[in-house]
PDB file of C-alpha atoms in Angstrom:
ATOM      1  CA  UNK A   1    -205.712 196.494 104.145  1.00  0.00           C
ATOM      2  CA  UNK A   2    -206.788 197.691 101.131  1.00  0.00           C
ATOM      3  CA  UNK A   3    -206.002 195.390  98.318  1.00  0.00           C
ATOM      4  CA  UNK A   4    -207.333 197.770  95.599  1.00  0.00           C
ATOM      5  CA  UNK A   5    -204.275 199.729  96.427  1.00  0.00           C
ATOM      6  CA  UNK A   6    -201.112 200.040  94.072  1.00  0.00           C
ATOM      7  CA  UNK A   7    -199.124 196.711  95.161  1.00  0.00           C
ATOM      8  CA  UNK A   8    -195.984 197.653  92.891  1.00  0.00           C
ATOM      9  CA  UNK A   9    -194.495 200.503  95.368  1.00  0.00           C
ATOM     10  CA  UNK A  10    -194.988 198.056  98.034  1.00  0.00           C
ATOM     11  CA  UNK A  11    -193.467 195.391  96.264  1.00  0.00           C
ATOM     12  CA  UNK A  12    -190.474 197.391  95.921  1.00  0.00           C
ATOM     13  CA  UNK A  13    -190.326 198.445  99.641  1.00  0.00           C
ATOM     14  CA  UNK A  14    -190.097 194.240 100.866  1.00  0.00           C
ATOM     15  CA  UNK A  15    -187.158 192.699 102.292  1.00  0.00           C
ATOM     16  CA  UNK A  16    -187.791 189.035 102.147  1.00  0.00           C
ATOM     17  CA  UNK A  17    -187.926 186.443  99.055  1.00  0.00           C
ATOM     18  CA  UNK A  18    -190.307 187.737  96.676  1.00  0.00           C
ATOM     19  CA  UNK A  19    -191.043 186.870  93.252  1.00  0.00           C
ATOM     20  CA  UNK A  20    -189.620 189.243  90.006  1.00  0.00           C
ATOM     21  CA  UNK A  21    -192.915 191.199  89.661  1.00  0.00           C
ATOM     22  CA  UNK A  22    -191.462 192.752  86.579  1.00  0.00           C
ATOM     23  CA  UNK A  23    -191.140 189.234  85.491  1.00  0.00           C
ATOM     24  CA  UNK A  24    -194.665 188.106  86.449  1.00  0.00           C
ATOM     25  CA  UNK A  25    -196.105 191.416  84.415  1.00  0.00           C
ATOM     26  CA  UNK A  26    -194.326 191.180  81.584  1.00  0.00           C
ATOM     27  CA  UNK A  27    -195.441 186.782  81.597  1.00  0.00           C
ATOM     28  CA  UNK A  28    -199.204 188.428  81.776  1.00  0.00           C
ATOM     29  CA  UNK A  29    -198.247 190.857  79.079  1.00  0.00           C
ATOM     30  CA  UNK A  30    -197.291 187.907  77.003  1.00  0.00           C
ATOM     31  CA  UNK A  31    -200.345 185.733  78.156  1.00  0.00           C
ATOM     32  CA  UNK A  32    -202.665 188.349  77.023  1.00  0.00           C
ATOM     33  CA  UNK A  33    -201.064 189.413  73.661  1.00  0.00           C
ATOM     34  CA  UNK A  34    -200.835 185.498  72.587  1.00  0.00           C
ATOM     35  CA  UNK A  35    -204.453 185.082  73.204  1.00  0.00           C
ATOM     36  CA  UNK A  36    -205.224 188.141  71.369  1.00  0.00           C
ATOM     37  CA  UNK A  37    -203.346 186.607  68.660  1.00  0.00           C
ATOM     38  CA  UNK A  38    -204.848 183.274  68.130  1.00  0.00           C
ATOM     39  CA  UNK A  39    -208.715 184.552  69.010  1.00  0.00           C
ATOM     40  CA  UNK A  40    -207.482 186.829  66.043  1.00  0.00           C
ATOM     41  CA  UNK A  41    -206.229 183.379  64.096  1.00  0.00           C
ATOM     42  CA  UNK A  42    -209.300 181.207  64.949  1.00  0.00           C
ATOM     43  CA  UNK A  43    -211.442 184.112  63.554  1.00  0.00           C
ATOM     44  CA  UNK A  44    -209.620 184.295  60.037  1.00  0.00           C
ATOM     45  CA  UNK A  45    -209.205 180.623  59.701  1.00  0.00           C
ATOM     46  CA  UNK A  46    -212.796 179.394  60.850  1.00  0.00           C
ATOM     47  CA  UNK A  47    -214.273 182.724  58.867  1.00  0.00           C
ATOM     48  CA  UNK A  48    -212.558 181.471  55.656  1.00  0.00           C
ATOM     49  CA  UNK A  49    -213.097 178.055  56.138  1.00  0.00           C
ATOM     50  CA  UNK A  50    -216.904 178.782  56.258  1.00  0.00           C
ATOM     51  CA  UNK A  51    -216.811 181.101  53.087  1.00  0.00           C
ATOM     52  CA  UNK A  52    -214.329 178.135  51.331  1.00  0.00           C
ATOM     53  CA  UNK A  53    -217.354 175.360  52.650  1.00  0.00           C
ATOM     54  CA  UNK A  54    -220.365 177.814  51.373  1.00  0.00           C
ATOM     55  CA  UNK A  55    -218.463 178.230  47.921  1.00  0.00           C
ATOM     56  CA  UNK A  56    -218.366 174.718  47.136  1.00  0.00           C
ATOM     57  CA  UNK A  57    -221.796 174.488  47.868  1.00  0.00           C
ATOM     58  CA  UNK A  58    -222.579 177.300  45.229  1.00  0.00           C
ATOM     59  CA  UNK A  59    -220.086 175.970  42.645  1.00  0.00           C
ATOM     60  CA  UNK A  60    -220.851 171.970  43.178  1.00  0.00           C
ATOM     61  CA  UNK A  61    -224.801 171.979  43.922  1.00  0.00           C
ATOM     62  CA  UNK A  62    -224.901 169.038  45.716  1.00  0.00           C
ATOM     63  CA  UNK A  63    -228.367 166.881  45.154  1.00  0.00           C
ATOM     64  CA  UNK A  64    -228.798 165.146  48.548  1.00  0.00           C
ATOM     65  CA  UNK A  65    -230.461 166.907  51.525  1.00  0.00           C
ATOM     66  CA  UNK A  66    -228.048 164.886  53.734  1.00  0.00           C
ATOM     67  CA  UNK A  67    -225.373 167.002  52.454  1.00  0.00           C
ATOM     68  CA  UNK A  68    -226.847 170.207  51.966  1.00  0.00           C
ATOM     69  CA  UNK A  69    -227.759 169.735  55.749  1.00  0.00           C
ATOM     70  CA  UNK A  70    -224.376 168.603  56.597  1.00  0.00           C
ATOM     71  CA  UNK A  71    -222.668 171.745  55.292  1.00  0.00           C
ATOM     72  CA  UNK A  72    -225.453 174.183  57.454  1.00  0.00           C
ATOM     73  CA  UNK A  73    -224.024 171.511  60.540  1.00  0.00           C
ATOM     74  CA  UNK A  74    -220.670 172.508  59.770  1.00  0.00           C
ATOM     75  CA  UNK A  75    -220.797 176.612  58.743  1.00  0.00           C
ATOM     76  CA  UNK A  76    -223.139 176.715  62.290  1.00  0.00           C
ATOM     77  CA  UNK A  77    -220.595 174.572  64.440  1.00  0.00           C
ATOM     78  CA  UNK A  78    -218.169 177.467  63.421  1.00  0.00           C
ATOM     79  CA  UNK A  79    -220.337 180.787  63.798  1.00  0.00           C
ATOM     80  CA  UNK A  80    -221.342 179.309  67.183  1.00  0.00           C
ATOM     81  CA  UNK A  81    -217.972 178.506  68.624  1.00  0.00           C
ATOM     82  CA  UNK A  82    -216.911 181.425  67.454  1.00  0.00           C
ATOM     83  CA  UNK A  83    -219.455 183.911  68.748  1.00  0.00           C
ATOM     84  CA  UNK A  84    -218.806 182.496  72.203  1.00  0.00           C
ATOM     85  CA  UNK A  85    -214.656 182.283  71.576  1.00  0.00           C
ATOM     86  CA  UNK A  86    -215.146 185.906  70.849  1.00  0.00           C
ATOM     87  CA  UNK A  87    -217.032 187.292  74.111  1.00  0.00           C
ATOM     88  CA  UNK A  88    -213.251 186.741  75.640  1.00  0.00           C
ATOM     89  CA  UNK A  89    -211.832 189.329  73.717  1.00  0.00           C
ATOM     90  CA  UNK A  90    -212.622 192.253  75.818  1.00  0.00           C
ATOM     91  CA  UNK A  91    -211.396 189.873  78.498  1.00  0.00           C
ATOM     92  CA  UNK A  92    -208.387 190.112  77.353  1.00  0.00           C
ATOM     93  CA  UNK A  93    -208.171 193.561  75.939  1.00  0.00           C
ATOM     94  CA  UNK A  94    -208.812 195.114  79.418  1.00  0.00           C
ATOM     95  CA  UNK A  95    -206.042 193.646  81.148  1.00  0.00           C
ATOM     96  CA  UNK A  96    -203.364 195.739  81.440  1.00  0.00           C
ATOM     97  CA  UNK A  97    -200.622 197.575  83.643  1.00  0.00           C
ATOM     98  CA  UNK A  98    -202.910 200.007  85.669  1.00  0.00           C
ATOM     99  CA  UNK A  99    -204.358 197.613  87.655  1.00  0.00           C
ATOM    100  CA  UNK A 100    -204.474 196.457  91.028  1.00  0.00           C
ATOM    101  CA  UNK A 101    -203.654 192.784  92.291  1.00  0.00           C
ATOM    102  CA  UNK A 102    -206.928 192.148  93.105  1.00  0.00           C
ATOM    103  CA  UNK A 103    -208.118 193.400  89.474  1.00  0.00           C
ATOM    104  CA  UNK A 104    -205.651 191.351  88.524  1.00  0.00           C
ATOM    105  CA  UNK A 105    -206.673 188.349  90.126  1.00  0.00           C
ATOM    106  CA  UNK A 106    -210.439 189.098  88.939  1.00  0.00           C
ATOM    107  CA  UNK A 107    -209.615 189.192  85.602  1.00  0.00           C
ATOM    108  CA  UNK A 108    -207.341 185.769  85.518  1.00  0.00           C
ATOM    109  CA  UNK A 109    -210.047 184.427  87.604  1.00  0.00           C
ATOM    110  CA  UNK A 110    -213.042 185.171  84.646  1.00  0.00           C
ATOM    111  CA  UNK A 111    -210.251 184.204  81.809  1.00  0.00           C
ATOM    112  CA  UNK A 112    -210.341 180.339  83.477  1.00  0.00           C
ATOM    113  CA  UNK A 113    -214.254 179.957  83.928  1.00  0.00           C
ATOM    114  CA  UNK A 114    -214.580 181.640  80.409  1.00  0.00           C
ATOM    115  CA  UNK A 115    -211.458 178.754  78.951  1.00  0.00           C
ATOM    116  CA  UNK A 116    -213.311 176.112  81.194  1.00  0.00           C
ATOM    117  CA  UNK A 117    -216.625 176.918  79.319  1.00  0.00           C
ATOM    118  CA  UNK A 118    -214.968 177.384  75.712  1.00  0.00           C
ATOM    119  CA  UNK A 119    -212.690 173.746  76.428  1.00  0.00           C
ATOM    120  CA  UNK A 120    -216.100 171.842  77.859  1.00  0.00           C
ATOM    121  CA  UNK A 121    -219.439 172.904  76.731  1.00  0.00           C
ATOM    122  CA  UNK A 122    -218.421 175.163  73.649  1.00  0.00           C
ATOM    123  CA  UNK A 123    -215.822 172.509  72.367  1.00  0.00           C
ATOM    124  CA  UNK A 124    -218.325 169.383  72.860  1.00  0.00           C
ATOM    125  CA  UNK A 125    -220.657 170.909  71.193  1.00  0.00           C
ATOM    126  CA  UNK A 126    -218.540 171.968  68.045  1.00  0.00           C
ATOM    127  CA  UNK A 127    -216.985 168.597  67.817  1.00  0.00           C
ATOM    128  CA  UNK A 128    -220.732 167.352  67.695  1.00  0.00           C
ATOM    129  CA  UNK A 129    -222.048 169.194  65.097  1.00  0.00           C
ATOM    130  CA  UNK A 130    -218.734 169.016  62.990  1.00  0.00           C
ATOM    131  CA  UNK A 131    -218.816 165.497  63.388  1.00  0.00           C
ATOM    132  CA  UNK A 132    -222.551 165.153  62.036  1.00  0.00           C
ATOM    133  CA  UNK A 133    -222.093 167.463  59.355  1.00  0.00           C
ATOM    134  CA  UNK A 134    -219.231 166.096  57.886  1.00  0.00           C
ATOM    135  CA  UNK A 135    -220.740 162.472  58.332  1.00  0.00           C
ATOM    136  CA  UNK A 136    -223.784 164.195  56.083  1.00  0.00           C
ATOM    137  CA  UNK A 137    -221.940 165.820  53.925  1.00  0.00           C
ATOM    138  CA  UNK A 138    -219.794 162.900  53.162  1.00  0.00           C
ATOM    139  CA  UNK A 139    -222.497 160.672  52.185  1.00  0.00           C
ATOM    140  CA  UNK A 140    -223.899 161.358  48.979  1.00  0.00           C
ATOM    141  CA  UNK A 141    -219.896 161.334  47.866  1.00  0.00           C
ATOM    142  CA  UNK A 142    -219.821 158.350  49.909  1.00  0.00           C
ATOM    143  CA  UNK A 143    -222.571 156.697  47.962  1.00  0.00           C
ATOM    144  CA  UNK A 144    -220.573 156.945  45.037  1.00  0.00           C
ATOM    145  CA  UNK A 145    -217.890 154.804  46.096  1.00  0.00           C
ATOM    146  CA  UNK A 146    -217.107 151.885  45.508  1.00  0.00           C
ATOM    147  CA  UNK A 147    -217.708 150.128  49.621  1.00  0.00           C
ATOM    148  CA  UNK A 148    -214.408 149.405  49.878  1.00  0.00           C
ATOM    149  CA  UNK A 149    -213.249 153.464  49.028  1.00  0.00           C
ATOM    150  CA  UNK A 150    -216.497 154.630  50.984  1.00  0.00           C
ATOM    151  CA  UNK A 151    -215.055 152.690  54.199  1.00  0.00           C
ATOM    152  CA  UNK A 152    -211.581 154.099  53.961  1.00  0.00           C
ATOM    153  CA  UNK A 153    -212.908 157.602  53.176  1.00  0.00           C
ATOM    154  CA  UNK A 154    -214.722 157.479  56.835  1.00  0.00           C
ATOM    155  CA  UNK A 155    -211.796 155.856  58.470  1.00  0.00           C
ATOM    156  CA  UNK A 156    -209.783 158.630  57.300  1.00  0.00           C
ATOM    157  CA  UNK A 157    -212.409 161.225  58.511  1.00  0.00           C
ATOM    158  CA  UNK A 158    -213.106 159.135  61.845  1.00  0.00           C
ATOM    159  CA  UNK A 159    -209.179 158.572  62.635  1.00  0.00           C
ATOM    160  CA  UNK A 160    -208.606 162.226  62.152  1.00  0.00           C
ATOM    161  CA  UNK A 161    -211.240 163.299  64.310  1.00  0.00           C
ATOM    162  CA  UNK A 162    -210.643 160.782  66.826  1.00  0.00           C
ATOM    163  CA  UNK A 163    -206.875 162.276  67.040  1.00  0.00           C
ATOM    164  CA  UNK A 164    -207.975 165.639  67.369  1.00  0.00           C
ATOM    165  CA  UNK A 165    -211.078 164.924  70.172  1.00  0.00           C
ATOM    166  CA  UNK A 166    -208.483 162.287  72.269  1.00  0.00           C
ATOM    167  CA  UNK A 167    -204.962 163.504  71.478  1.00  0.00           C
ATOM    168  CA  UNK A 168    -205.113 167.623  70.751  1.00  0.00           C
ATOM    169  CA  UNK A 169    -208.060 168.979  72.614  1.00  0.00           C
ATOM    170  CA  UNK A 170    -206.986 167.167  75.800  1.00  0.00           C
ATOM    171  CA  UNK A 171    -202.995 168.182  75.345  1.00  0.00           C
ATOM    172  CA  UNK A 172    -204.145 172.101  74.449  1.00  0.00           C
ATOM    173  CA  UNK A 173    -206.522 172.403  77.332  1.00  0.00           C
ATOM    174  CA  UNK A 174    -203.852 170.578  79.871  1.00  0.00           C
ATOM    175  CA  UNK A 175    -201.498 173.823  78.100  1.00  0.00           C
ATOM    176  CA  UNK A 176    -204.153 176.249  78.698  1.00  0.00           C
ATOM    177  CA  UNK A 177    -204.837 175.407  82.197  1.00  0.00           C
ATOM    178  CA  UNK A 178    -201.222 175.419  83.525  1.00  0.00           C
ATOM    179  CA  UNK A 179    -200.468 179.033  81.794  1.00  0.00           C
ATOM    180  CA  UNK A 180    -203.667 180.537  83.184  1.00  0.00           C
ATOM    181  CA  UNK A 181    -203.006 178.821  86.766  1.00  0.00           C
ATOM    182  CA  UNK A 182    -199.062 179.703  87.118  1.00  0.00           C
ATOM    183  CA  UNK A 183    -200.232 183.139  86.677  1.00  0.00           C
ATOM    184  CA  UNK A 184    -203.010 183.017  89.104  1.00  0.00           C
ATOM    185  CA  UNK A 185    -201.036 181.501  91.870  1.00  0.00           C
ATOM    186  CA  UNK A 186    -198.196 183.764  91.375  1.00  0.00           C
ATOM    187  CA  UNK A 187    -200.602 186.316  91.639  1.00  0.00           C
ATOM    188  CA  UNK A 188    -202.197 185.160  94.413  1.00  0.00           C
ATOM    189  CA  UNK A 189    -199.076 184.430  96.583  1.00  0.00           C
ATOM    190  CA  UNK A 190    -198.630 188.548  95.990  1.00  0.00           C
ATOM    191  CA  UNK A 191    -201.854 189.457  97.596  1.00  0.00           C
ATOM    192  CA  UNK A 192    -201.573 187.181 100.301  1.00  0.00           C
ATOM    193  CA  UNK A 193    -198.087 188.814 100.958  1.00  0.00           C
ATOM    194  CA  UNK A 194    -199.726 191.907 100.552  1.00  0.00           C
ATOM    195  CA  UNK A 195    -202.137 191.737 102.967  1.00  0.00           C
ATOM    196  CA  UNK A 196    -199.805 190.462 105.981  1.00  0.00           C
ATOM    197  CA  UNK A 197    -198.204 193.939 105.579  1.00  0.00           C
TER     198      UNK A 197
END
Protein backbone atom coordinates (compact mmCIF):
# COMPACT_ATOMS: atom_id res chain seq x y z
CA UNK A 1 0.00 0.00 0.00
CA UNK A 2 0.99 3.22 -0.56
CA UNK A 3 1.68 5.07 2.59
CA UNK A 4 2.37 8.42 0.83
CA UNK A 5 -1.30 8.39 0.24
CA UNK A 6 -3.88 10.76 2.07
CA UNK A 7 -4.52 8.62 5.42
CA UNK A 8 -7.35 11.13 6.68
CA UNK A 9 -10.25 9.83 4.15
CA UNK A 10 -9.27 6.47 5.20
CA UNK A 11 -9.28 7.23 8.66
CA UNK A 12 -12.72 8.31 8.36
CA UNK A 13 -13.89 5.19 6.39
CA UNK A 14 -12.62 2.58 9.68
CA UNK A 15 -14.89 0.76 11.83
CA UNK A 16 -12.83 -0.39 14.70
CA UNK A 17 -11.15 1.61 17.79
CA UNK A 18 -9.13 4.24 16.39
CA UNK A 19 -7.54 7.14 17.85
CA UNK A 20 -9.24 11.03 17.45
CA UNK A 21 -6.99 11.97 14.47
CA UNK A 22 -8.41 15.43 14.73
CA UNK A 23 -7.11 15.23 18.18
CA UNK A 24 -3.64 13.87 17.31
CA UNK A 25 -3.33 16.90 14.51
CA UNK A 26 -4.37 19.51 16.35
CA UNK A 27 -1.60 17.95 19.59
CA UNK A 28 1.10 18.28 16.50
CA UNK A 29 -0.29 21.67 15.69
CA UNK A 30 0.38 22.61 19.24
CA UNK A 31 3.81 20.71 19.40
CA UNK A 32 5.04 22.64 16.53
CA UNK A 33 3.73 26.19 17.35
CA UNK A 34 5.27 25.84 21.09
CA UNK A 35 8.60 25.05 19.69
CA UNK A 36 8.37 27.82 17.32
CA UNK A 37 7.75 29.86 20.27
CA UNK A 38 10.52 29.17 22.60
CA UNK A 39 13.35 28.72 19.57
CA UNK A 40 11.82 32.31 19.09
CA UNK A 41 12.40 32.96 23.15
CA UNK A 42 15.89 31.35 23.40
CA UNK A 43 16.89 33.63 20.44
CA UNK A 44 15.76 37.02 22.15
CA UNK A 45 16.92 36.07 25.54
CA UNK A 46 20.45 34.49 24.67
CA UNK A 47 20.78 37.48 21.82
CA UNK A 48 20.27 40.09 24.61
CA UNK A 49 22.05 38.44 27.12
CA UNK A 50 25.17 38.51 24.82
CA UNK A 51 24.68 42.29 23.86
CA UNK A 52 23.93 42.95 27.99
CA UNK A 53 27.54 40.69 28.63
CA UNK A 54 29.49 42.68 25.63
CA UNK A 55 28.18 46.10 27.16
CA UNK A 56 29.63 45.62 30.42
CA UNK A 57 32.69 44.79 28.91
CA UNK A 58 32.71 48.22 26.99
CA UNK A 59 31.43 50.23 29.99
CA UNK A 60 33.63 48.32 32.89
CA UNK A 61 37.06 47.55 30.94
CA UNK A 62 38.03 44.85 32.84
CA UNK A 63 42.11 44.56 33.34
CA UNK A 64 42.63 40.76 33.58
CA UNK A 65 42.93 38.56 30.46
CA UNK A 66 41.19 35.83 32.54
CA UNK A 67 38.15 37.81 32.30
CA UNK A 68 38.27 39.36 29.09
CA UNK A 69 38.65 35.63 27.94
CA UNK A 70 35.92 34.51 30.10
CA UNK A 71 33.34 36.86 28.58
CA UNK A 72 34.51 35.63 24.64
CA UNK A 73 33.78 31.83 26.58
CA UNK A 74 30.49 32.96 27.43
CA UNK A 75 29.13 35.35 24.21
CA UNK A 76 30.60 32.02 22.02
CA UNK A 77 28.81 29.30 24.28
CA UNK A 78 25.64 31.31 23.19
CA UNK A 79 26.20 32.07 19.32
CA UNK A 80 27.13 28.37 19.10
CA UNK A 81 24.18 26.80 20.80
CA UNK A 82 22.25 28.93 19.15
CA UNK A 83 23.33 28.54 15.54
CA UNK A 84 22.73 24.82 15.97
CA UNK A 85 19.18 25.41 18.14
CA UNK A 86 18.29 27.34 15.08
CA UNK A 87 18.89 24.73 12.09
CA UNK A 88 15.45 23.18 13.72
CA UNK A 89 13.46 25.91 12.73
CA UNK A 90 12.65 24.94 9.27
CA UNK A 91 12.05 21.63 11.00
CA UNK A 92 9.44 22.84 12.45
CA UNK A 93 8.09 25.37 10.05
CA UNK A 94 7.47 22.64 7.39
CA UNK A 95 5.27 20.56 9.31
CA UNK A 96 1.97 21.06 8.61
CA UNK A 97 -1.60 19.69 7.57
CA UNK A 98 -0.85 18.59 3.89
CA UNK A 99 1.08 15.87 4.69
CA UNK A 100 1.09 12.30 4.58
CA UNK A 101 1.61 9.86 7.67
CA UNK A 102 4.68 8.81 6.54
CA UNK A 103 5.85 12.63 6.07
CA UNK A 104 4.61 12.85 9.17
CA UNK A 105 6.47 10.29 10.78
CA UNK A 106 9.76 11.59 8.87
CA UNK A 107 9.53 14.77 10.17
CA UNK A 108 8.87 13.69 14.09
CA UNK A 109 11.50 11.22 13.41
CA UNK A 110 14.39 14.20 12.39
CA UNK A 111 12.74 16.57 15.29
CA UNK A 112 14.09 13.66 18.01
CA UNK A 113 17.69 13.03 16.50
CA UNK A 114 17.90 16.91 16.01
CA UNK A 115 16.49 17.33 20.26
CA UNK A 116 18.84 14.27 21.01
CA UNK A 117 21.81 16.25 19.46
CA UNK A 118 20.74 19.82 20.89
CA UNK A 119 20.02 17.93 24.74
CA UNK A 120 23.62 15.86 24.44
CA UNK A 121 26.39 17.22 22.44
CA UNK A 122 25.08 20.92 21.91
CA UNK A 123 24.02 21.25 25.67
CA UNK A 124 27.44 19.65 27.09
CA UNK A 125 29.21 21.70 25.29
CA UNK A 126 27.40 25.06 26.28
CA UNK A 127 27.39 24.13 29.88
CA UNK A 128 31.28 23.74 29.35
CA UNK A 129 32.17 26.79 28.01
CA UNK A 130 29.60 28.76 30.24
CA UNK A 131 31.02 27.16 33.07
CA UNK A 132 34.75 28.24 32.15
CA UNK A 133 33.86 31.57 31.21
CA UNK A 134 32.07 32.52 34.06
CA UNK A 135 34.81 30.81 36.35
CA UNK A 136 37.24 33.47 34.25
CA UNK A 137 35.28 36.09 34.34
CA UNK A 138 34.65 35.83 37.97
CA UNK A 139 38.14 35.92 38.99
CA UNK A 140 39.66 39.13 38.78
CA UNK A 141 36.25 40.24 40.88
CA UNK A 142 37.04 37.29 42.82
CA UNK A 143 40.50 38.49 43.62
CA UNK A 144 39.09 41.35 45.17
CA UNK A 145 37.35 39.67 47.83
CA UNK A 146 37.92 39.22 50.82
CA UNK A 147 38.47 34.74 50.79
CA UNK A 148 35.75 34.31 52.75
CA UNK A 149 33.22 36.54 50.07
CA UNK A 150 35.35 35.05 47.08
CA UNK A 151 34.29 31.39 48.37
CA UNK A 152 30.64 32.17 48.75
CA UNK A 153 30.56 34.10 45.45
CA UNK A 154 31.64 30.59 43.64
CA UNK A 155 29.38 28.55 45.79
CA UNK A 156 26.65 30.65 44.67
CA UNK A 157 27.77 30.37 40.96
CA UNK A 158 28.68 26.50 41.41
CA UNK A 159 25.24 25.64 43.34
CA UNK A 160 23.34 27.38 40.64
CA UNK A 161 24.92 25.68 37.93
CA UNK A 162 24.97 22.45 39.55
CA UNK A 163 20.94 22.84 39.86
CA UNK A 164 20.53 23.69 36.43
CA UNK A 165 23.15 20.75 34.83
CA UNK A 166 21.51 17.92 37.55
CA UNK A 167 17.99 19.15 38.29
CA UNK A 168 16.59 21.26 34.95
CA UNK A 169 18.40 19.93 31.95
CA UNK A 170 17.62 16.33 32.98
CA UNK A 171 13.70 17.19 33.99
CA UNK A 172 13.31 19.37 30.44
CA UNK A 173 14.85 16.73 28.28
CA UNK A 174 12.75 13.77 30.20
CA UNK A 175 9.63 16.60 29.01
CA UNK A 176 10.95 16.83 25.62
CA UNK A 177 11.32 13.25 24.97
CA UNK A 178 7.84 12.07 26.12
CA UNK A 179 6.00 14.97 23.91
CA UNK A 180 8.04 14.13 20.83
CA UNK A 181 7.54 10.19 21.47
CA UNK A 182 3.57 10.24 22.33
CA UNK A 183 3.33 11.83 19.04
CA UNK A 184 5.47 9.46 17.20
CA UNK A 185 3.84 6.37 18.49
CA UNK A 186 0.46 7.68 17.96
CA UNK A 187 1.56 8.27 14.67
CA UNK A 188 3.00 5.24 14.11
CA UNK A 189 0.11 3.01 15.42
CA UNK A 190 -1.84 5.01 12.30
CA UNK A 191 0.43 3.76 9.64
CA UNK A 192 0.64 0.44 10.86
CA UNK A 193 -3.26 0.46 10.79
CA UNK A 194 -2.96 1.88 7.58
CA UNK A 195 -1.12 -0.48 5.94
CA UNK A 196 -3.21 -3.71 7.11
CA UNK A 197 -5.98 -2.09 4.98
Amino acid sequence: MDTNMDFKNIWKQQTSPKPNIEELLNKLKRFKNENLRKLILTNLLLIATSVCIAFIWFRYQPQLTSTKIGIVLVILAMVIFLSAYNRMFMVFYTIDNTQSNSEYLQSLYLVKNKQKFMQTTMLNLYFIMLFLGICLYMYEYASKMTPISAILVYAATFTWIGFNWFYIRPKTIKKQQGKIDGLINKFEEINNQLKEL
